[in-house]
Amino acid sequence: MPTTPITRITPTAPIPSPTPTDPTDPTTAPAPWPDLVGAALLGAGRRTPPVAVRAGQSPAAALLDAAAVSTVRRRAALRPAPAGERPAPAPADPRPPLPAAARRRLALLLADRGPAAGGRRGTDPDLTELLPQWLAAAGEHGYRAPEALLPALLDAARSRTDLRPAALALAGPRGLWLARLNDDWRFALRGIGGPLSLPGADAPEAVRRLWEEGLFAERVALLTAVRRRDPRAGLELLATTWATERAEDRLMFLDSLGEALTPTDEPFLEQALSDRSRNVRTTAAELLSALPSSALAARMAERSLPCVQLAPAAGDTTAEVLAIDPPGTCDAGMQRDGVAAKPPSGRGERAWWLGQLVEATPLDRWSGHLGGRTPAEIVALPVAGDRRTELHDAWCRAAVRQRHPGWARALLGAPGDPVLAAPEMAPAGSARDLTKLLTVLPGDERALWVSEFIAVHGLSDAFRMLGVCAVPWTEPLGRSVVDALDIARDAGSYPWSFSGVMGLAERCLDPAEAGRLDMLTAVTDEPEGASPGSGGYWSEAFLRLVGTLRLRATMHTELAGEPS
């Protein structure tokens, strides 16, 4: 086989050798690689290459030589950078460590916090929903998070905002220290972690500096924390920068005042009634109307009380009704006090104005105005014309705003009232929110009212009511929920129709109820006309409920440091 001779190629010009450079000399230091690439893309004729050109050498050749040298340098090694400053050691956390069993439980919950594939099937507890409960219980014991689990804990809080307060409280100062080293965890530095991340009353200079220089979320959290410990100090802090704040920020700061509202806030809020932002004016008026002793509340009462008068019932001189005469105009004074002049679509102007006046009137004024009657007696009075719904809805909003249990109790009525059975049975046009009214009642009374409501009306309209009841549910409430679920099973429906209530039961039932529910886990005979396979599905759902309750009991035992 013939061979091909090898031809040696002799270069016409010597290959340039790298010229020694001094990194401190700007005339000999290598040009940055992006600058070389930019000059090459545009061409040496359009951009002067950022390199030194030797005598007799074209700019293009000098650019290519510099690129070749830079390529060799980039491939050969990296120039060592100056060592960065070592971070300061993490601060000490004096809180006690988790018991060993609780530490292992937290690791399991953090490792399996993703959504279950295929939805809620099977009998295994939903660990995703147990993590918030575990964090809340650990916070009650005052434990600190294990250092090895801090990254996973911060990742969980990053993906779920509902976990952040409890997770960051458990992480403590070491979690904040770690968050400063990773941009993914910067949310922990924005004041969401609670008191651990905010200066206290013993550091007034730090409070002032954070208020003036901090991020908006940090400032909101700081204002809320200061207001909780000293409402007057929080108001003084807000007043220092109020005139220079943006309208949307002023609105958020006003909202934070509502949590610890006191009569000493009235002068500041009265000034806010003249704010250039309509939303700020409206919010200030709502806060003032929540102070029954405020001048605004008195002005609203002077406007609304004459519009609602006792009058003889038609055809019965011994009975009395409430006669309604809404205001004829919405003057500048009413608008300054927060009354919106333009009604929404479908509402009459005068009725719209009256509703706003009534909801801002101190509820205790109505008793003296209407013959010394109690709230229940006033609510029971007939209303002339078609004004009953709008009047009672305004009283409901006032009861929620003023946190008045007596009026809330009267407006809720008896749990067995058939009008409460479903929204479609409520008075036509009513915007009444029974759940908000329930939040005004004391916790035990609220739970008892909901339990009686469920016993009469079932679970269909009780989901939101259950969400405002304290956890764990009281024994009467838990019994009503379980009995209603058992009735739904006997009716032959699928448990998926009650998945929301079942999920709440897993999180809110007292774990001590698990033994009593064992009898519900058996597969029962399906009644005639039942959905196919419903008995087995209900058994599966109750098995998951019982298993979750027992796991919750085990979690509390582990956190208490007791042997399982």
Coordinates of C-alpha atoms in Angstrom, one line a residue:
M1 CA 0.0 0.0 0.0
P2 CA 1.6 3.3 -1.0
T3 CA 2.4 5.8 1.7
T4 CA 1.8 9.5 1.6
P5 CA 4.9 11.5 2.4
I6 CA 4.7 13.9 5.4
T7 CA 5.2 17.5 4.5
R8 CA 6.7 19.7 7.2
I9 CA 5.0 23.1 7.3
T10 CA 7.4 25.9 8.2
P11 CA 5.7 29.0 9.7
T12 CA 6.3 32.2 7.8
A13 CA 6.4 34.2 11.0
P14 CA 7.5 33.2 14.5
I15 CA 4.8 32.3 17.0
P16 CA 4.7 35.2 19.5
S17 CA 5.8 34.3 23.0
P18 CA 3.9 35.7 25.9
T19 CA 5.2 39.0 27.1
P20 CA 5.8 39.1 30.8
T21 CA 3.2 41.4 32.4
D22 CA 3.0 43.2 35.7
P23 CA -0.6 42.9 37.1
T24 CA -0.1 46.2 38.9
D25 CA 0.9 48.1 35.7
P26 CA -2.2 49.1 33.7
T27 CA -0.2 49.3 30.5
T28 CA 1.0 45.7 30.6
A29 CA -1.8 44.0 32.6
P30 CA -3.8 41.5 30.5
A31 CA -7.1 42.9 29.2
P32 CA -10.3 41.3 30.6
W33 CA -11.6 38.5 28.5
P34 CA -15.0 40.2 27.8
D35 CA -13.2 43.2 26.4
L36 CA -11.2 41.0 24.0
V37 CA -14.4 39.2 22.9
G38 CA -16.2 42.5 22.3
A39 CA -13.4 43.9 20.2
A40 CA -13.2 40.7 18.2
L41 CA -16.9 40.7 17.5
L42 CA -17.0 44.3 16.3
G43 CA -13.7 44.1 14.5
A44 CA -10.4 45.9 15.1
G45 CA -11.4 48.5 12.5
R46 CA -14.5 49.6 14.5
R47 CA -13.2 49.2 18.0
T48 CA -9.6 49.8 19.2
P49 CA -8.4 46.6 20.7
P50 CA -7.7 46.9 24.5
V51 CA -4.1 45.6 24.0
A52 CA -0.7 47.1 23.3
V53 CA 0.3 47.0 19.5
R54 CA 4.0 46.4 18.8
A55 CA 5.8 48.3 16.0
G56 CA 4.9 46.8 12.6
Q57 CA 2.0 44.9 14.0
S58 CA -1.6 45.4 12.9
P59 CA -4.3 45.9 15.6
A60 CA -6.0 42.8 14.5
A61 CA -2.9 40.7 14.9
A62 CA -2.2 42.2 18.3
L63 CA -5.8 41.3 19.3
L64 CA -5.4 37.7 18.2
D65 CA -2.1 37.5 20.0
A66 CA -3.6 38.8 23.2
A67 CA -6.5 36.4 22.8
A68 CA -4.2 33.4 22.3
V69 CA -2.1 34.4 25.4
S70 CA -5.3 34.9 27.5
T71 CA -6.7 31.6 26.3
V72 CA -3.5 29.8 27.4
R73 CA -3.6 31.6 30.8
R74 CA -7.3 30.8 31.3
R75 CA -6.7 27.1 30.5
A76 CA -3.6 26.8 32.5
A77 CA -4.6 28.1 35.8
L78 CA -6.6 30.7 37.7
R79 CA -4.9 33.6 39.4
P80 CA -5.5 33.1 43.2
A81 CA -7.9 35.7 44.5
P82 CA -7.4 37.4 47.9
A83 CA -8.8 35.4 50.7
G84 CA -12.2 36.7 51.9
E85 CA -12.9 37.8 55.4
R86 CA -14.1 34.9 57.5
P87 CA -17.6 35.3 58.8
A88 CA -18.0 35.9 62.5
P89 CA -19.0 32.8 64.5
A90 CA -22.6 32.1 64.9
P91 CA -24.2 33.6 68.1
A92 CA -25.0 31.3 71.0
D93 CA -28.5 30.1 71.4
P94 CA -29.2 29.3 75.1
R95 CA -32.4 27.5 74.5
P96 CA -32.5 23.7 75.3
P97 CA -31.9 21.3 72.4
L98 CA -34.7 19.0 71.1
P99 CA -35.0 15.6 72.6
A100 CA -33.5 12.9 70.4
A101 CA -36.9 11.4 69.3
A102 CA -38.2 14.9 68.5
R103 CA -35.1 15.7 66.5
R104 CA -35.6 12.5 64.4
R105 CA -39.2 13.4 63.9
L106 CA -38.3 16.9 62.6
A107 CA -35.9 15.4 60.2
L108 CA -38.6 13.1 58.8
L109 CA -41.1 15.9 58.4
L110 CA -38.6 18.1 56.6
A111 CA -37.5 15.3 54.3
D112 CA -41.1 14.5 53.3
R113 CA -42.7 17.9 52.9
G114 CA -43.6 17.7 49.3
P115 CA -47.2 17.1 48.0
A116 CA -48.2 13.5 47.9
A117 CA -48.4 12.0 44.4
G118 CA -51.9 11.2 43.3
G119 CA -53.7 13.3 45.9
R120 CA -55.0 12.2 49.3
R121 CA -55.4 8.4 49.0
G122 CA -54.3 5.7 51.3
T123 CA -54.1 5.6 55.1
D124 CA -50.8 7.3 55.6
P125 CA -50.9 10.7 57.5
D126 CA -50.2 13.8 55.5
L127 CA -46.8 14.9 56.9
T128 CA -47.0 18.2 55.0
E129 CA -49.9 19.3 57.2
L130 CA -48.2 18.0 60.4
L131 CA -45.1 20.1 60.0
P132 CA -46.9 23.4 61.1
Q133 CA -48.3 21.7 64.1
W134 CA -45.0 20.2 65.1
L135 CA -43.3 23.7 64.8
A136 CA -46.0 25.3 66.9
A137 CA -45.7 22.7 69.6
A138 CA -41.9 22.9 69.6
G139 CA -42.2 26.7 70.0
E140 CA -44.4 26.2 73.1
H141 CA -41.6 24.1 74.7
G142 CA -38.9 26.7 73.9
Y143 CA -36.6 24.4 72.1
R144 CA -33.9 25.4 69.5
A145 CA -33.5 23.8 66.1
P146 CA -30.6 21.3 65.6
E147 CA -27.8 23.0 63.7
A148 CA -27.7 20.2 61.1
L149 CA -31.3 20.7 60.2
L150 CA -31.2 24.5 59.9
P151 CA -30.7 24.5 56.1
A152 CA -33.7 22.2 55.5
L153 CA -35.8 24.2 58.0
L154 CA -34.9 27.4 56.1
D155 CA -35.7 25.8 52.8
A156 CA -39.1 24.7 54.1
A157 CA -39.8 28.3 55.3
R158 CA -38.7 29.7 51.9
S159 CA -41.2 27.6 50.0
R160 CA -44.1 28.0 52.5
T161 CA -44.8 31.4 53.9
D162 CA -47.2 30.0 56.5
L163 CA -44.3 28.2 58.1
R164 CA -42.0 31.2 58.4
P165 CA -42.9 32.7 61.8
A166 CA -42.7 29.4 63.6
A167 CA -39.8 28.0 61.6
L168 CA -37.7 31.2 62.1
A169 CA -38.5 31.3 65.8
L170 CA -37.3 27.7 66.1
A171 CA -34.2 28.5 64.0
G172 CA -33.4 31.4 66.3
P173 CA -30.3 33.6 66.0
R174 CA -28.3 30.9 64.4
G175 CA -30.9 30.6 61.6
L176 CA -30.6 34.4 61.0
W177 CA -26.8 34.1 61.0
L178 CA -27.0 31.3 58.4
A179 CA -29.5 33.3 56.3
R180 CA -27.0 36.1 55.8
L181 CA -24.7 33.7 54.0
N182 CA -27.3 32.5 51.4
D183 CA -29.3 34.8 49.2
D184 CA -32.1 32.1 49.0
W185 CA -32.8 32.7 52.7
R186 CA -32.8 36.5 52.7
F187 CA -36.5 36.4 53.5
A188 CA -35.4 35.6 57.1
L189 CA -33.7 39.0 57.3
R190 CA -36.9 41.0 56.5
G191 CA -38.4 41.0 60.0
I192 CA -40.7 37.9 59.5
G193 CA -39.0 35.9 62.2
G194 CA -40.5 37.7 65.1
P195 CA -38.9 39.3 68.1
L196 CA -35.6 37.4 67.7
S197 CA -34.8 39.4 64.6
L198 CA -35.8 42.8 65.9
P199 CA -34.2 45.1 68.4
G200 CA -35.9 45.4 71.8
A201 CA -36.9 48.2 74.0
D202 CA -33.4 48.3 75.5
A203 CA -31.9 49.3 72.2
P204 CA -33.7 52.5 71.2
E205 CA -30.9 53.6 68.8
A206 CA -31.1 50.2 66.9
V207 CA -34.9 50.7 66.7
R208 CA -34.5 54.1 65.3
R209 CA -31.9 53.0 62.8
L210 CA -33.9 50.0 61.6
W211 CA -37.0 52.2 61.3
E212 CA -35.2 54.8 59.1
E213 CA -33.0 52.4 57.1
G214 CA -34.7 49.0 57.0
L215 CA -36.7 47.3 54.3
F216 CA -40.4 47.9 54.2
A217 CA -41.3 44.5 55.6
E218 CA -38.7 45.0 58.4
R219 CA -40.3 48.3 59.3
V220 CA -43.8 46.9 59.4
A221 CA -42.6 44.1 61.7
L222 CA -40.8 46.6 63.9
L223 CA -43.8 48.8 64.2
T224 CA -46.0 45.9 65.1
A225 CA -43.5 44.6 67.7
V226 CA -43.1 48.1 69.3
R227 CA -46.9 48.6 69.3
R228 CA -47.5 45.3 71.1
R229 CA -45.2 46.2 74.0
D230 CA -45.9 50.0 74.1
P231 CA -48.7 51.4 71.8
R232 CA -47.7 55.0 72.5
A233 CA -44.0 54.4 71.6
G234 CA -45.1 52.7 68.4
L235 CA -47.2 55.7 67.4
E236 CA -44.4 58.1 68.2
L237 CA -42.1 56.1 66.0
L238 CA -44.6 56.2 63.1
A239 CA -45.1 59.9 63.5
T240 CA -41.4 60.6 63.0
T241 CA -41.5 59.7 59.3
W242 CA -45.3 59.8 58.5
A243 CA -45.1 63.0 56.3
T244 CA -42.4 61.5 54.0
E245 CA -44.0 58.0 53.6
R246 CA -45.5 56.8 50.3
A247 CA -49.3 56.5 50.3
E248 CA -49.3 52.7 50.0
D249 CA -46.8 52.5 52.9
R250 CA -48.9 54.8 55.1
L251 CA -51.9 52.5 54.4
M252 CA -50.0 49.4 55.6
F253 CA -48.7 51.2 58.7
L254 CA -52.2 52.3 59.6
D255 CA -53.4 48.7 59.3
S256 CA -50.7 47.6 61.8
L257 CA -52.1 50.1 64.3
G258 CA -55.4 48.2 64.4
E259 CA -53.9 45.3 66.3
A260 CA -53.3 47.4 69.5
L261 CA -55.6 50.3 69.0
T262 CA -56.0 52.6 72.0
P263 CA -57.8 55.9 72.7
T264 CA -54.4 57.7 72.6
D265 CA -54.3 57.0 68.9
E266 CA -57.3 59.3 68.2
P267 CA -55.5 62.6 67.6
F268 CA -53.1 61.0 65.1
L269 CA -56.0 59.2 63.3
E270 CA -58.1 62.4 63.2
Q271 CA -55.2 64.1 61.3
A272 CA -55.1 61.2 58.9
L273 CA -58.7 61.9 58.0
S274 CA -57.3 64.8 55.9
D275 CA -54.7 62.7 54.2
R276 CA -54.2 63.2 50.5
S277 CA -54.8 59.4 49.9
R278 CA -58.5 58.3 49.9
N279 CA -57.6 54.8 51.0
V280 CA -55.6 56.2 54.0
R281 CA -58.6 58.4 54.9
T282 CA -61.0 55.4 54.7
T283 CA -58.8 53.3 56.9
A284 CA -58.3 56.0 59.5
A285 CA -62.1 56.4 59.7
E286 CA -62.6 52.7 60.2
L287 CA -60.0 52.7 63.0
L288 CA -61.7 55.7 64.7
S289 CA -65.1 54.0 64.4
A290 CA -63.6 51.0 66.3
L291 CA -63.0 53.4 69.2
P292 CA -66.6 54.0 70.6
S293 CA -65.4 57.0 72.6
S294 CA -63.9 58.8 69.6
A295 CA -65.2 62.1 68.3
L296 CA -65.8 60.4 64.9
A297 CA -68.0 57.7 66.4
A298 CA -70.0 60.5 68.2
R299 CA -70.4 62.3 64.9
M300 CA -71.6 59.2 63.1
A301 CA -74.1 58.5 65.9
E302 CA -75.5 62.0 65.5
R303 CA -76.1 61.3 61.8
S304 CA -77.4 57.7 62.1
L305 CA -79.6 57.7 65.1
P306 CA -82.3 60.1 63.7
C307 CA -82.5 57.9 60.6
V308 CA -83.7 54.9 62.7
Q309 CA -86.8 55.6 64.9
L310 CA -89.4 53.6 66.7
A311 CA -92.9 54.0 65.2
P312 CA -96.3 52.3 65.7
A313 CA -96.9 49.3 63.6
A314 CA -99.5 49.7 60.9
G315 CA -102.9 48.4 62.1
D316 CA -101.6 47.7 65.6
T317 CA -101.0 50.7 67.9
T318 CA -99.6 48.5 70.7
A319 CA -96.7 47.1 68.6
E320 CA -93.7 49.1 67.4
V321 CA -91.4 48.8 64.4
L322 CA -88.2 50.5 63.3
A323 CA -88.9 53.2 60.7
I324 CA -85.9 53.9 58.4
D325 CA -85.3 57.3 56.8
P326 CA -81.8 57.4 55.2
P327 CA -79.9 60.6 54.8
G328 CA -80.8 62.7 51.8
T329 CA -77.3 64.0 51.0
C330 CA -73.7 63.0 51.6
D331 CA -72.1 66.2 52.6
A332 CA -68.4 67.1 52.9
G333 CA -68.3 66.3 56.6
M334 CA -69.6 62.8 56.0
Q335 CA -67.1 62.2 53.3
R336 CA -64.2 63.4 55.5
D337 CA -65.3 60.9 58.1
G338 CA -65.0 58.0 55.6
V339 CA -68.4 57.8 54.0
A340 CA -68.0 56.9 50.3
A341 CA -70.4 59.0 48.3
K342 CA -70.7 56.8 45.2
P343 CA -72.5 53.5 45.8
P344 CA -71.5 50.2 44.1
S345 CA -73.6 49.0 41.2
G346 CA -77.1 48.0 42.2
R347 CA -77.2 49.9 45.5
G348 CA -79.3 53.0 46.1
E349 CA -77.4 56.0 47.2
R350 CA -79.3 56.7 50.4
A351 CA -79.3 53.1 51.6
W352 CA -75.5 53.0 50.9
W353 CA -74.9 56.1 53.0
L354 CA -77.0 54.9 55.9
G355 CA -75.2 51.5 56.0
Q356 CA -71.9 53.3 56.4
L357 CA -73.2 55.5 59.1
V358 CA -74.8 52.6 61.1
E359 CA -71.6 50.5 60.9
A360 CA -69.5 53.4 62.3
T361 CA -72.0 54.2 65.2
P362 CA -71.1 52.8 68.7
L363 CA -73.4 49.9 69.2
D364 CA -74.1 50.8 72.8
R365 CA -75.8 54.0 71.7
W366 CA -78.7 52.1 70.2
S367 CA -80.0 50.7 73.5
G368 CA -80.6 54.2 74.9
H369 CA -82.0 55.4 71.6
L370 CA -84.5 52.6 71.3
G371 CA -86.1 52.6 74.8
G372 CA -83.4 50.7 76.8
R373 CA -83.9 47.5 74.8
T374 CA -81.1 44.8 74.8
P375 CA -79.3 43.9 71.6
A376 CA -81.4 40.8 71.2
E377 CA -84.7 42.8 71.7
I378 CA -83.5 45.4 69.1
V379 CA -82.6 42.7 66.6
A380 CA -86.0 41.1 67.1
L381 CA -87.9 44.4 66.2
P382 CA -89.7 44.4 62.8
V383 CA -88.3 46.9 60.3
A384 CA -90.7 48.8 58.1
G385 CA -90.4 48.5 54.4
D386 CA -87.6 46.4 52.9
R387 CA -84.8 47.8 55.1
R388 CA -84.3 45.0 57.6
T389 CA -81.5 43.2 55.7
E390 CA -79.4 46.3 55.0
L391 CA -79.9 47.5 58.7
H392 CA -78.9 44.2 60.2
D393 CA -76.0 43.8 57.8
A394 CA -74.7 47.1 58.9
W395 CA -75.0 46.1 62.6
C396 CA -73.1 42.9 61.8
R397 CA -70.2 44.9 60.3
A398 CA -70.3 47.2 63.4
A399 CA -70.2 44.2 65.8
V400 CA -67.1 42.8 64.0
R401 CA -65.3 46.2 63.8
Q402 CA -66.1 47.0 67.5
R403 CA -65.6 43.4 68.8
H404 CA -68.9 43.6 70.6
P405 CA -69.9 40.0 71.8
G406 CA -73.4 41.0 73.0
W407 CA -74.4 42.3 69.5
A408 CA -72.6 39.4 67.8
R409 CA -74.5 37.0 69.9
A410 CA -77.8 38.7 69.1
L411 CA -77.2 38.9 65.4
L412 CA -76.0 35.3 65.1
G413 CA -79.2 34.0 66.8
A414 CA -79.8 30.4 67.7
P415 CA -77.7 27.8 65.8
G416 CA -80.8 26.0 64.9
D417 CA -82.3 28.9 63.0
P418 CA -83.3 27.6 59.6
V419 CA -82.3 30.9 58.0
L420 CA -78.7 30.0 58.7
A421 CA -78.8 26.7 57.0
A422 CA -77.4 27.9 53.7
P423 CA -76.5 31.1 51.9
E424 CA -79.5 30.8 49.6
M425 CA -81.8 30.8 52.6
A426 CA -80.4 34.0 54.0
P427 CA -82.3 37.3 53.5
A428 CA -82.2 38.4 49.9
G429 CA -79.2 40.7 49.2
S430 CA -77.6 40.0 52.6
A431 CA -73.8 40.3 52.8
R432 CA -73.7 39.0 56.3
D433 CA -70.7 36.9 57.2
L434 CA -71.5 34.6 60.1
T435 CA -67.9 33.4 60.3
K436 CA -66.7 37.0 61.1
L437 CA -69.4 37.3 63.7
L438 CA -68.2 34.1 65.3
T439 CA -64.7 35.5 65.8
V440 CA -66.1 38.1 68.2
L441 CA -67.4 35.4 70.6
P442 CA -65.2 33.8 73.3
G443 CA -63.5 30.6 72.1
D444 CA -65.6 28.1 74.1
E445 CA -68.8 29.8 73.2
R446 CA -67.8 29.9 69.6
A447 CA -67.0 26.2 69.5
L448 CA -70.3 25.4 71.2
W449 CA -72.3 27.5 68.7
V450 CA -70.6 25.8 65.7
S451 CA -71.1 22.3 67.2
E452 CA -74.9 23.0 67.6
F453 CA -75.0 24.4 64.1
I454 CA -73.5 21.2 62.7
A455 CA -75.8 19.0 64.7
V456 CA -78.8 20.8 63.1
H457 CA -77.5 21.7 59.6
G458 CA -74.7 19.3 58.9
L459 CA -71.2 20.1 57.5
S460 CA -72.0 21.6 54.1
D461 CA -71.9 25.2 55.3
A462 CA -69.7 24.8 58.4
F463 CA -66.2 24.6 56.8
R464 CA -65.3 28.2 57.3
M465 CA -66.8 28.2 60.8
L466 CA -64.6 25.3 61.8
G467 CA -61.6 27.2 60.6
V468 CA -62.0 30.0 63.2
C469 CA -62.4 27.5 66.2
A470 CA -59.5 27.0 68.6
V471 CA -57.3 24.0 68.2
P472 CA -57.6 21.3 69.5
W473 CA -61.4 21.4 69.1
T474 CA -63.4 21.1 72.2
E475 CA -65.1 17.7 72.9
P476 CA -68.6 18.8 71.9
L477 CA -67.3 20.3 68.6
G478 CA -65.2 17.3 67.8
R479 CA -68.1 14.9 68.6
S480 CA -70.5 16.9 66.3
V481 CA -68.0 16.8 63.4
V482 CA -67.4 13.1 63.7
D483 CA -71.1 12.3 64.1
A484 CA -71.8 14.4 60.9
L485 CA -69.1 12.5 59.0
D486 CA -70.6 9.2 60.2
I487 CA -74.1 10.3 59.0
A488 CA -72.6 11.3 55.6
R489 CA -71.1 7.8 55.4
D490 CA -74.4 6.2 56.2
A491 CA -76.0 8.2 53.5
G492 CA -73.7 6.5 51.0
S493 CA -71.9 9.6 49.7
Y494 CA -68.2 9.6 48.8
P495 CA -65.8 10.9 51.5
W496 CA -64.2 13.2 48.9
S497 CA -67.2 15.5 49.2
F498 CA -66.0 16.2 52.8
S499 CA -62.3 16.1 52.1
G500 CA -61.9 19.7 53.5
V501 CA -63.6 18.9 56.7
M502 CA -61.7 15.6 57.0
G503 CA -58.4 17.5 56.6
L504 CA -59.4 19.9 59.3
A505 CA -60.4 17.0 61.6
E506 CA -56.9 15.5 61.1
R507 CA -55.3 18.7 62.2
C508 CA -57.8 20.0 64.8
L509 CA -59.4 17.0 66.6
D510 CA -58.0 16.2 70.0
P511 CA -55.6 13.3 69.6
A512 CA -57.2 11.7 72.7
E513 CA -60.2 11.0 70.5
A514 CA -58.4 8.4 68.4
G515 CA -59.5 5.4 70.5
R516 CA -63.1 6.4 70.3
L517 CA -62.9 6.6 66.5
D518 CA -61.5 3.0 66.0
M519 CA -65.0 1.7 65.5
L520 CA -65.4 3.9 62.4
T521 CA -62.5 2.3 60.5
A522 CA -64.4 -0.9 59.7
V523 CA -65.8 -1.3 56.2
T524 CA -69.6 -1.1 56.6
D525 CA -72.4 -2.4 54.4
E526 CA -73.3 0.1 51.7
P527 CA -76.9 1.3 51.9
E528 CA -79.2 1.0 48.9
G529 CA -78.5 3.7 46.4
A530 CA -75.1 4.4 47.8
S531 CA -72.1 5.4 45.6
P532 CA -70.3 2.3 44.5
G533 CA -67.4 1.5 46.8
S534 CA -68.1 4.3 49.2
G535 CA -67.9 2.0 52.3
G536 CA -64.3 1.1 51.5
Y537 CA -63.3 4.7 50.8
W538 CA -64.8 5.8 54.1
S539 CA -62.9 3.1 55.9
E540 CA -59.7 4.3 54.3
A541 CA -60.5 8.0 55.2
F542 CA -61.2 7.1 58.9
L543 CA -58.1 4.9 59.1
R544 CA -56.0 7.9 57.9
L545 CA -57.8 10.2 60.5
V546 CA -57.1 7.8 63.4
G547 CA -53.5 7.3 62.3
T548 CA -52.9 11.0 62.1
L549 CA -54.4 11.6 65.5
R550 CA -52.1 8.9 67.0
L551 CA -49.1 10.4 65.2
R552 CA -49.9 13.8 66.6
A553 CA -50.1 12.3 70.1
T554 CA -46.7 10.7 69.6
M555 CA -45.2 14.0 68.4
H556 CA -46.4 15.7 71.6
T557 CA -45.0 12.9 73.7
E558 CA -41.6 13.2 71.9
L559 CA -41.5 16.9 72.4
A560 CA -42.2 16.5 76.1
G561 CA -39.2 14.2 76.3
E562 CA -41.3 11.3 77.5
P563 CA -40.6 7.7 76.3
S564 CA -42.9 6.7 73.4

